[in-house]
CSV table of C-alpha atoms in Angstrom, one decimal:
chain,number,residue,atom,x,y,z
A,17,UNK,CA,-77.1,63.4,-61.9
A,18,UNK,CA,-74.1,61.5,-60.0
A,19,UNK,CA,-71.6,60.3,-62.8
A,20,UNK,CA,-68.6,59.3,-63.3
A,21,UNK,CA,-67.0,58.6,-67.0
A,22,UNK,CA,-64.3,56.3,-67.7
A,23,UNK,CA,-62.4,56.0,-70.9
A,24,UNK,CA,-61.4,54.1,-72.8
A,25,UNK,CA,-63.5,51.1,-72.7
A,26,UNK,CA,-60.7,48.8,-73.7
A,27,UNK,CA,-57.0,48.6,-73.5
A,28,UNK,CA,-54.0,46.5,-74.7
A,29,UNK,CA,-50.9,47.4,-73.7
A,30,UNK,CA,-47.6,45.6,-74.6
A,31,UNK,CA,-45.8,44.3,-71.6
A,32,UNK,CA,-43.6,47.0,-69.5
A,33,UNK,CA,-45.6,50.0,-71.2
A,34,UNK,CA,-47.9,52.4,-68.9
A,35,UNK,CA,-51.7,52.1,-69.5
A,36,UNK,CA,-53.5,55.1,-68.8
A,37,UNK,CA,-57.2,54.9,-68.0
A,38,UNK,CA,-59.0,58.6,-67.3
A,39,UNK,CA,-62.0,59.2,-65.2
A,40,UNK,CA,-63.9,62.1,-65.6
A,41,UNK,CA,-67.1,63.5,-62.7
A,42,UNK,CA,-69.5,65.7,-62.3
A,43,UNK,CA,-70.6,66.2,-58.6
A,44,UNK,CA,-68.3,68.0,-56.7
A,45,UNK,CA,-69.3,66.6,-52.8
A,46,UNK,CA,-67.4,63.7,-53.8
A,47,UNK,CA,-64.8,63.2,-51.6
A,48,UNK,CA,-63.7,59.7,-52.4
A,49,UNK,CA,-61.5,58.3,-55.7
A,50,UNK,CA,-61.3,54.5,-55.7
A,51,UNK,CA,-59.9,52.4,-58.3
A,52,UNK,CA,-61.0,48.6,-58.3
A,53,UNK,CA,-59.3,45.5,-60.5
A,54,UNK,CA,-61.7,42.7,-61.6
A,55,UNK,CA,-61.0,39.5,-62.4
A,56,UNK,CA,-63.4,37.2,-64.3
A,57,UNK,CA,-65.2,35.5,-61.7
A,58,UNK,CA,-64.3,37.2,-58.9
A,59,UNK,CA,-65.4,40.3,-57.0
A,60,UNK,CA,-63.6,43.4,-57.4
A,61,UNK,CA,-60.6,44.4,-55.3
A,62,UNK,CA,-59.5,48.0,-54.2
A,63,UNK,CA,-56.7,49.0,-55.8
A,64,UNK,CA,-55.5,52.1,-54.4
A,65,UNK,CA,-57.8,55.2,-53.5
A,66,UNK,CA,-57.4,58.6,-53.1
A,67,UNK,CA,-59.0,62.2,-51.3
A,68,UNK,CA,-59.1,65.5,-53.0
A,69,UNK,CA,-56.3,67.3,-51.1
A,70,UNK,CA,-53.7,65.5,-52.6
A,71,UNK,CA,-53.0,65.6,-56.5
A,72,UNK,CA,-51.1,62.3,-56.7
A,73,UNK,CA,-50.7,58.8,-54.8
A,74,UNK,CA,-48.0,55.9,-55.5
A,75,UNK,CA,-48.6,52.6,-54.1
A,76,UNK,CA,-46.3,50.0,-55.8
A,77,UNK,CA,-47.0,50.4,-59.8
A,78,UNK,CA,-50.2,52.2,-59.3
A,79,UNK,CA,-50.6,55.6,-59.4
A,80,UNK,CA,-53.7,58.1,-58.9
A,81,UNK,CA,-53.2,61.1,-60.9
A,82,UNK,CA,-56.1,63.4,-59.7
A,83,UNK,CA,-57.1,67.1,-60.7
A,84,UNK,CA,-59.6,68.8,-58.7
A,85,UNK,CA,-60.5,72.0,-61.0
A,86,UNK,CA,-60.4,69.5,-64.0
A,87,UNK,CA,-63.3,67.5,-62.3
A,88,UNK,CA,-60.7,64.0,-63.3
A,89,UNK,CA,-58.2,61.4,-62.4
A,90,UNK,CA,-56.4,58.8,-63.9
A,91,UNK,CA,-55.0,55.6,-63.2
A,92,UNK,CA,-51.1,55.1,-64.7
A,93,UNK,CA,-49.8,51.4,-63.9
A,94,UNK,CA,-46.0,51.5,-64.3
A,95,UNK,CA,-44.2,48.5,-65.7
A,96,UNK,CA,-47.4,46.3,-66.4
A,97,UNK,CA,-47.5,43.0,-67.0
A,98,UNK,CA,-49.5,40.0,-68.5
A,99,UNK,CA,-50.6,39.6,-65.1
A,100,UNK,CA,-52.4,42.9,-64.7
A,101,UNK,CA,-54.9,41.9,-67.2
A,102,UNK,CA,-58.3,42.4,-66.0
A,103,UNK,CA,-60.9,44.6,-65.9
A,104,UNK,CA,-60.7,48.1,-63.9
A,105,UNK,CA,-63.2,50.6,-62.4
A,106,UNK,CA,-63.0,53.9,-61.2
A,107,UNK,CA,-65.3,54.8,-58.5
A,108,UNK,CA,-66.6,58.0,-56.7
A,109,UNK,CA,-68.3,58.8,-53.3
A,110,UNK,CA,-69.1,61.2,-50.6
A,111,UNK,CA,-68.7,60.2,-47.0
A,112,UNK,CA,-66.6,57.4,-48.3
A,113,UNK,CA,-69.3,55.3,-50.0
A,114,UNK,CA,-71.2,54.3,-47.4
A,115,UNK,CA,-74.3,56.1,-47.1
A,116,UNK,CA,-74.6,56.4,-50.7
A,117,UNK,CA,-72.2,54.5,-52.0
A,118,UNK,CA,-70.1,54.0,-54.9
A,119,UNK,CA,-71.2,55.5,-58.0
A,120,UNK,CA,-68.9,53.4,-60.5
A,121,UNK,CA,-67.3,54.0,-64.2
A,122,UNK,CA,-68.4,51.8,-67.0
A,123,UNK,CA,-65.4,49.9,-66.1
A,124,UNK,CA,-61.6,49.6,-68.9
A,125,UNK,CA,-60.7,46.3,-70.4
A,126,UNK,CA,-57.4,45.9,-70.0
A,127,UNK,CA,-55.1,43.5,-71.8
A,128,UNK,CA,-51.5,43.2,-71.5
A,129,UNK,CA,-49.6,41.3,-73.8
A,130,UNK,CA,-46.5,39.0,-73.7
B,29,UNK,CA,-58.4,37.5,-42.3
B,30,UNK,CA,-61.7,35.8,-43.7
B,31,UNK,CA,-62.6,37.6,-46.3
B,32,UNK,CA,-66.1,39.1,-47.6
B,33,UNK,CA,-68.4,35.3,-48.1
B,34,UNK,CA,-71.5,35.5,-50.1
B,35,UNK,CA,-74.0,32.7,-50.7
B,36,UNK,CA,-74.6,30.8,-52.8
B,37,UNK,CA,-72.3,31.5,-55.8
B,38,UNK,CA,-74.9,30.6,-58.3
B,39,UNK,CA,-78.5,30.4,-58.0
B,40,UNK,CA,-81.3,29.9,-61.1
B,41,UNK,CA,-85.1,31.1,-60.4
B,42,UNK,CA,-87.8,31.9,-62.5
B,43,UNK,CA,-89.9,34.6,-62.9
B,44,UNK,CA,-92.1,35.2,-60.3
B,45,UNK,CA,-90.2,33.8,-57.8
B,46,UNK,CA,-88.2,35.3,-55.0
B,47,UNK,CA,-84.7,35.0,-53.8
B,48,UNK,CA,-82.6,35.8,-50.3
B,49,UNK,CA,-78.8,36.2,-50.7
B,50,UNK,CA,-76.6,36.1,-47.9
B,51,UNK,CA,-73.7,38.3,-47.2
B,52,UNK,CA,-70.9,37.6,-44.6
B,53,UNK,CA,-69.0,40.9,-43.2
B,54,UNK,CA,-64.9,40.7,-42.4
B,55,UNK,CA,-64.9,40.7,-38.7
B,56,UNK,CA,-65.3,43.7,-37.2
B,57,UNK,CA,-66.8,45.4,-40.2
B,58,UNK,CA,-70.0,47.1,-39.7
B,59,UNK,CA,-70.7,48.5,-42.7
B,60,UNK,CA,-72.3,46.1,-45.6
B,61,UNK,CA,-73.1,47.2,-48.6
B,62,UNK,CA,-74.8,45.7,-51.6
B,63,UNK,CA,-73.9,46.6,-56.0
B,64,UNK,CA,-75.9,45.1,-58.7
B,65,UNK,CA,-73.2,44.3,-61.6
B,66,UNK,CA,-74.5,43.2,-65.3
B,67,UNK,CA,-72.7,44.2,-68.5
B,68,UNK,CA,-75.0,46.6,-69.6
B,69,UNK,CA,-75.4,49.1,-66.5
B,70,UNK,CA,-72.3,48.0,-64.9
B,71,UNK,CA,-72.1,48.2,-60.8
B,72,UNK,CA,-75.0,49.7,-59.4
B,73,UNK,CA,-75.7,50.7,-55.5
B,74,UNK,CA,-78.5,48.9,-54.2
B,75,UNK,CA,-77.9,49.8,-50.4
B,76,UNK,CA,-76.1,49.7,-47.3
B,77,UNK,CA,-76.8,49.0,-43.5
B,78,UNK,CA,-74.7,50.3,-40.7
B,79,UNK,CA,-75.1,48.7,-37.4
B,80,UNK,CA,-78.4,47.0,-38.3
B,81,UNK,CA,-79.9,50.0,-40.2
B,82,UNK,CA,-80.1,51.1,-44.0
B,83,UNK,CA,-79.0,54.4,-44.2
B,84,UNK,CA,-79.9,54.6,-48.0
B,85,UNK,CA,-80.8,52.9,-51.2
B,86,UNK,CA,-80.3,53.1,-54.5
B,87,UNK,CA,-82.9,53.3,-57.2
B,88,UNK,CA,-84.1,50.0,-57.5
B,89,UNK,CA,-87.7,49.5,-56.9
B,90,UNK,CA,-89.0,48.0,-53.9
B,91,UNK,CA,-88.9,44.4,-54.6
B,92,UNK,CA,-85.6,45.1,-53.4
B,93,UNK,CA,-84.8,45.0,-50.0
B,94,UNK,CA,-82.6,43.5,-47.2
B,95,UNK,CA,-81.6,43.9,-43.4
B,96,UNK,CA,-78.6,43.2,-41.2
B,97,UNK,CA,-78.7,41.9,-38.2
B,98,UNK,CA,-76.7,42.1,-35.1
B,99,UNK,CA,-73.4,40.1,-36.1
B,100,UNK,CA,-73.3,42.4,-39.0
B,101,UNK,CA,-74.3,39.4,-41.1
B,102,UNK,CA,-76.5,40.9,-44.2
B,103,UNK,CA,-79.3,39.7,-46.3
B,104,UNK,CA,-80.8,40.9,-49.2
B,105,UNK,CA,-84.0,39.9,-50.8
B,106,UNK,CA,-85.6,40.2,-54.5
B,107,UNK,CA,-89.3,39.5,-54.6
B,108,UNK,CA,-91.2,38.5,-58.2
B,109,UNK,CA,-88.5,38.4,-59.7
B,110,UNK,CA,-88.1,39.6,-62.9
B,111,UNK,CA,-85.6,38.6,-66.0
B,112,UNK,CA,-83.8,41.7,-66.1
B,113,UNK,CA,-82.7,41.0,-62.3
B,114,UNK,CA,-80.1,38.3,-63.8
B,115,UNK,CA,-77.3,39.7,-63.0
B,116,UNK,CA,-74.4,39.4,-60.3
B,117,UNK,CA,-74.9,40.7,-56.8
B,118,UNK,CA,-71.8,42.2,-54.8
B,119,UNK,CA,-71.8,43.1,-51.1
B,120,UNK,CA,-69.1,44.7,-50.2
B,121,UNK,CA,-68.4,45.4,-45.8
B,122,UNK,CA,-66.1,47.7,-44.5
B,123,UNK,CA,-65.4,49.3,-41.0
B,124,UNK,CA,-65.4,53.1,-41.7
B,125,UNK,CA,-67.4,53.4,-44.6
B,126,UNK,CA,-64.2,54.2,-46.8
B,127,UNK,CA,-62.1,50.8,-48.5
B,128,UNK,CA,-64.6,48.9,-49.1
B,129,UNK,CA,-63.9,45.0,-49.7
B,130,UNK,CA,-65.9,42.9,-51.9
B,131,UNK,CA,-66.8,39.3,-52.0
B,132,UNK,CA,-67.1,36.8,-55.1
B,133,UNK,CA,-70.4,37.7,-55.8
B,134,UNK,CA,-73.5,35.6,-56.5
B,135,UNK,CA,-74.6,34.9,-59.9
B,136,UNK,CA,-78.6,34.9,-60.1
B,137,UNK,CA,-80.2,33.8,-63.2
B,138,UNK,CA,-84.0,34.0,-63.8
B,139,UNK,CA,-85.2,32.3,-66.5
């Protein structure tokens, strides 16, 4: 059974802290570590993504945090703000999602207050 | 660039009916892929074509399908439709099958 568990569902952060959202999964021919942001009425939008030879990526306040023997990885954004409210979603794949595709975390609310 | 189109947004049916949604790559991208979202399952794969042909599917029965055709353009196509397939539908393109970009969705409600 392809899974992947994301935790918590929901998140408020004050402004400038670090929210941490965890992904746990289960197959091990995944290959592929997406994160996606979601806005209400809009499609989600990739974030930052990472392969399992490395065990950390930084792209501006996002960061991948990934353990391979752990079977996890976790999403740290630095310095948040009000702004980075929204709704976020890990996502797993072999082959890069394509032939067959994204299997998708339950999805964090995320709330960042003033 | 253009981004991922879908249409329409929004769309109401009722049960029984059937529905074609339309799905407009970036250019260039030849890989489409298409996610079922509602709240309670969250975002499902449905499937994905590569240069015209569907290289897998989810599990979704068969009153599910689609195509692509040469432009890369996609379709996808619910038949008897059914109340539980209210939901919003993604597609998502991409040229190597990794990064995949996703459009606004379209918001189908059978009633």
């Amino acid at each position: 059974q392809q899974q992947v568990k994301q935790s918590p569902q929901s998140l408020i952060v004050q402004k400038g802290g670090i929210p941490i959202i965890n992904c746990a999964y289960e197959n091990t021919a995944f290959d592929y570590f997406p994160w996606y942001q979601q806005f209400p009425g809009k499609g989600p939008a990739l974030l930052i993504a990472i392969r399992p030879d490395v065990s950390e990526k930084k792209e501006g306040r996002f960061t991948i945090s990934f353990n391979k023997s752990a079977k996890q990885f976790s999403l740290h954004i630095m310095d948040s703000q009000p702004g980075d409210s929204a709704t976020y979603f890990c996502a797993a794949s072999s082959a890069g999602g394509g032939a067959d595709g994204l299997t998708f975390g339950k999805g964090t609310h995320l709330i960042i207050q003033p | 660039k253009a981004g991922v189109t879908q249409t329409p947004r929004y769309l109401i049916k009722t049960r029984g009916q059937q529905v074609t949604l339309s799905c407009s790559p970036i250019s260039g991208h030849r890989s489409v892929s298409w996610y079922q979202q509602t709240p309670g399952q969250g975002l499902q794969f449905l499937f994905e074509y590569f240069s015209e042909t569907q290289r897998n599917k989810g599990n979704f029965p068969g009153r599910f399908s689609g195509r692509q055709f040469s432009n890369s353009r996609s379709e996808m196509n619910v038949s008897t439709l059914e109340l539980g397939d209210s939901a919003l539908y993604l597609c998502a393109s991409s040229y190597d099958a990794y990064g995949y970009t996703f459009g606004s969705g379209t918001r189908l409600t059978v009633v």
